[in-house]
């Protein structure tokens, strides 16, 4: 009986909020990057964790406009900080990975915005890839002192 109530509760919550499970999972990947940054004692892990939290909150309830505003604000601040850090501190062949990953972020985010606006139902896959490139960028930033 207890399991039935829990299952019904979860289904009720899903019916109310209609989370985007794919983007919730990729947003959870941001939490992993912030934990990695914490382990490396990197100063940017805090904004990374804050941005990851707001991203996960938004994609769990994508109809809430206040969560969307907080997600956009923290993501823009984090993106700017990571880009400046990577640009200043990445050297050698690691810069090729950096530019490839940054171009992936820009391309996939742009495609996500365009396809979402024209109501193409597969826009979330572009946004998922944007999240994956953002995760790659964060690992590059946390390891920008590596020389290849």
C-alpha positions as semicolon CSV with decimal commas, in nm:
position;residue;x (nm);y (nm);z (nm)
1;X;0,000;0,000;0,000
2;X;0,284;0,239;0,086
3;X;0,444;0,181;-0,258
4;X;0,117;0,251;-0,437
5;X;0,079;0,584;-0,257
6;X;0,435;0,684;-0,346
7;X;0,384;0,590;-0,712
8;X;0,056;0,782;-0,724
9;X;0,225;1,081;-0,560
10;X;0,505;1,080;-0,816
11;X;0,258;1,051;-1,104
12;X;0,054;1,338;-0,956
13;X;0,365;1,557;-0,930
14;X;0,466;1,472;-1,286
15;X;0,118;1,559;-1,411
16;X;0,134;1,899;-1,240
17;X;0,488;2,005;-1,330
18;X;0,556;1,811;-1,655
19;X;0,933;1,810;-1,614
20;X;1,162;1,765;-1,909
21;X;1,340;1,449;-1,793
22;X;1,614;1,465;-2,057
23;X;1,711;1,819;-1,962
24;X;1,678;1,744;-1,590
25;X;1,934;1,467;-1,634
26;X;2,174;1,688;-1,829
27;X;2,130;1,965;-1,570
28;X;2,220;1,711;-1,303
29;X;2,547;1,673;-1,493
30;X;2,623;2,033;-1,398
31;X;2,612;1,929;-1,034
32;X;2,879;1,669;-1,110
33;X;3,104;1,935;-1,262
34;X;3,064;2,156;-0,956
35;X;3,155;1,862;-0,730
36;X;3,461;1,805;-0,949
37;X;3,550;2,173;-0,911
38;X;3,507;2,146;-0,535
39;X;3,736;1,842;-0,528
40;X;3,998;2,039;-0,726
41;X;3,953;2,334;-0,484
42;X;3,867;2,561;-0,775
43;X;3,716;2,899;-0,693
44;X;3,442;2,874;-0,959
45;X;3,269;2,566;-0,819
46;X;3,030;2,782;-0,613
47;X;2,878;2,969;-0,907
48;X;2,879;2,640;-1,097
49;X;2,675;2,474;-0,820
50;X;2,436;2,769;-0,798
51;X;2,381;2,767;-1,173
52;X;2,335;2,388;-1,173
53;X;2,075;2,411;-0,898
54;X;1,869;2,674;-1,078
55;X;1,896;2,483;-1,406
56;X;1,768;2,165;-1,243
57;X;1,489;2,356;-1,067
58;X;1,381;2,516;-1,393
59;X;1,377;2,199;-1,603
60;X;1,182;2,020;-1,330
61;X;0,913;2,287;-1,371
62;X;0,967;2,460;-1,708
63;X;0,642;2,657;-1,689
64;X;0,758;2,868;-1,393
65;X;0,887;3,196;-1,533
66;X;1,066;3,301;-1,212
67;X;1,271;2,981;-1,215
68;X;1,350;3,050;-1,580
69;X;1,473;3,402;-1,500
70;X;1,697;3,272;-1,221
71;X;1,829;2,996;-1,447
72;X;1,911;3,243;-1,724
73;X;2,076;3,493;-1,488
74;X;2,296;3,242;-1,307
75;X;2,382;3,060;-1,632
76;X;2,493;3,386;-1,797
77;X;2,710;3,481;-1,499
78;X;2,864;3,133;-1,483
79;X;2,919;3,121;-1,860
80;X;3,096;3,458;-1,857
81;X;3,317;3,357;-1,564
82;X;3,411;3,024;-1,720
83;X;3,484;3,180;-2,059
84;X;3,709;3,449;-1,912
85;X;3,890;3,194;-1,697
86;X;3,941;2,957;-1,990
87;X;4,055;3,233;-2,224
88;X;4,313;3,359;-1,976
89;X;4,440;3,027;-1,843
90;X;4,415;2,763;-2,115
91;X;4,740;2,708;-2,304
92;X;4,893;2,477;-2,561
93;X;4,685;2,225;-2,749
94;X;4,418;2,247;-2,479
95;X;4,308;2,571;-2,649
96;X;4,186;2,365;-2,948
97;X;3,956;2,169;-2,719
98;X;3,844;2,494;-2,560
99;X;3,749;2,658;-2,892
100;X;3,582;2,341;-3,021
101;X;3,373;2,315;-2,705
102;X;3,283;2,684;-2,705
103;X;3,174;2,662;-3,070
104;X;2,960;2,359;-2,977
105;X;2,796;2,557;-2,696
106;X;2,716;2,851;-2,922
107;X;2,594;2,635;-3,212
108;X;2,374;2,403;-3,008
109;X;2,227;2,683;-2,797
110;X;2,142;2,882;-3,111
111;X;1,983;2,578;-3,276
112;X;1,790;2,509;-2,955
113;X;1,650;2,862;-2,947
114;X;1,560;2,868;-3,316
115;X;1,396;2,525;-3,321
116;X;1,207;2,596;-2,998
117;X;1,074;2,920;-3,139
118;X;0,946;2,754;-3,458
119;X;0,782;2,482;-3,243
120;X;1,002;2,197;-3,370
121;X;0,940;1,914;-3,124
122;X;1,303;1,792;-3,124
123;X;1,450;2,123;-2,997
124;X;1,527;1,962;-2,662
125;X;1,795;1,742;-2,822
126;X;1,984;2,053;-2,935
127;X;1,951;2,190;-2,584
128;X;2,074;1,859;-2,441
129;X;2,383;1,883;-2,663
130;X;2,428;2,242;-2,547
131;X;2,434;2,110;-2,190
132;X;2,689;1,842;-2,286
133;X;2,920;2,098;-2,447
134;X;2,880;2,323;-2,140
135;X;2,983;2,031;-1,919
136;X;3,289;1,975;-2,140
137;X;3,373;2,346;-2,109
138;X;3,360;2,326;-1,732
139;X;3,597;2,030;-1,722
140;X;3,833;2,218;-1,953
141;X;3,816;2,523;-1,725
142;X;3,881;2,317;-1,414
143;X;4,183;2,161;-1,587
144;X;4,306;2,468;-1,772
145;X;4,649;2,429;-1,616
146;X;4,705;2,104;-1,809
147;X;4,958;2,131;-2,088
148;X;4,911;1,895;-2,382
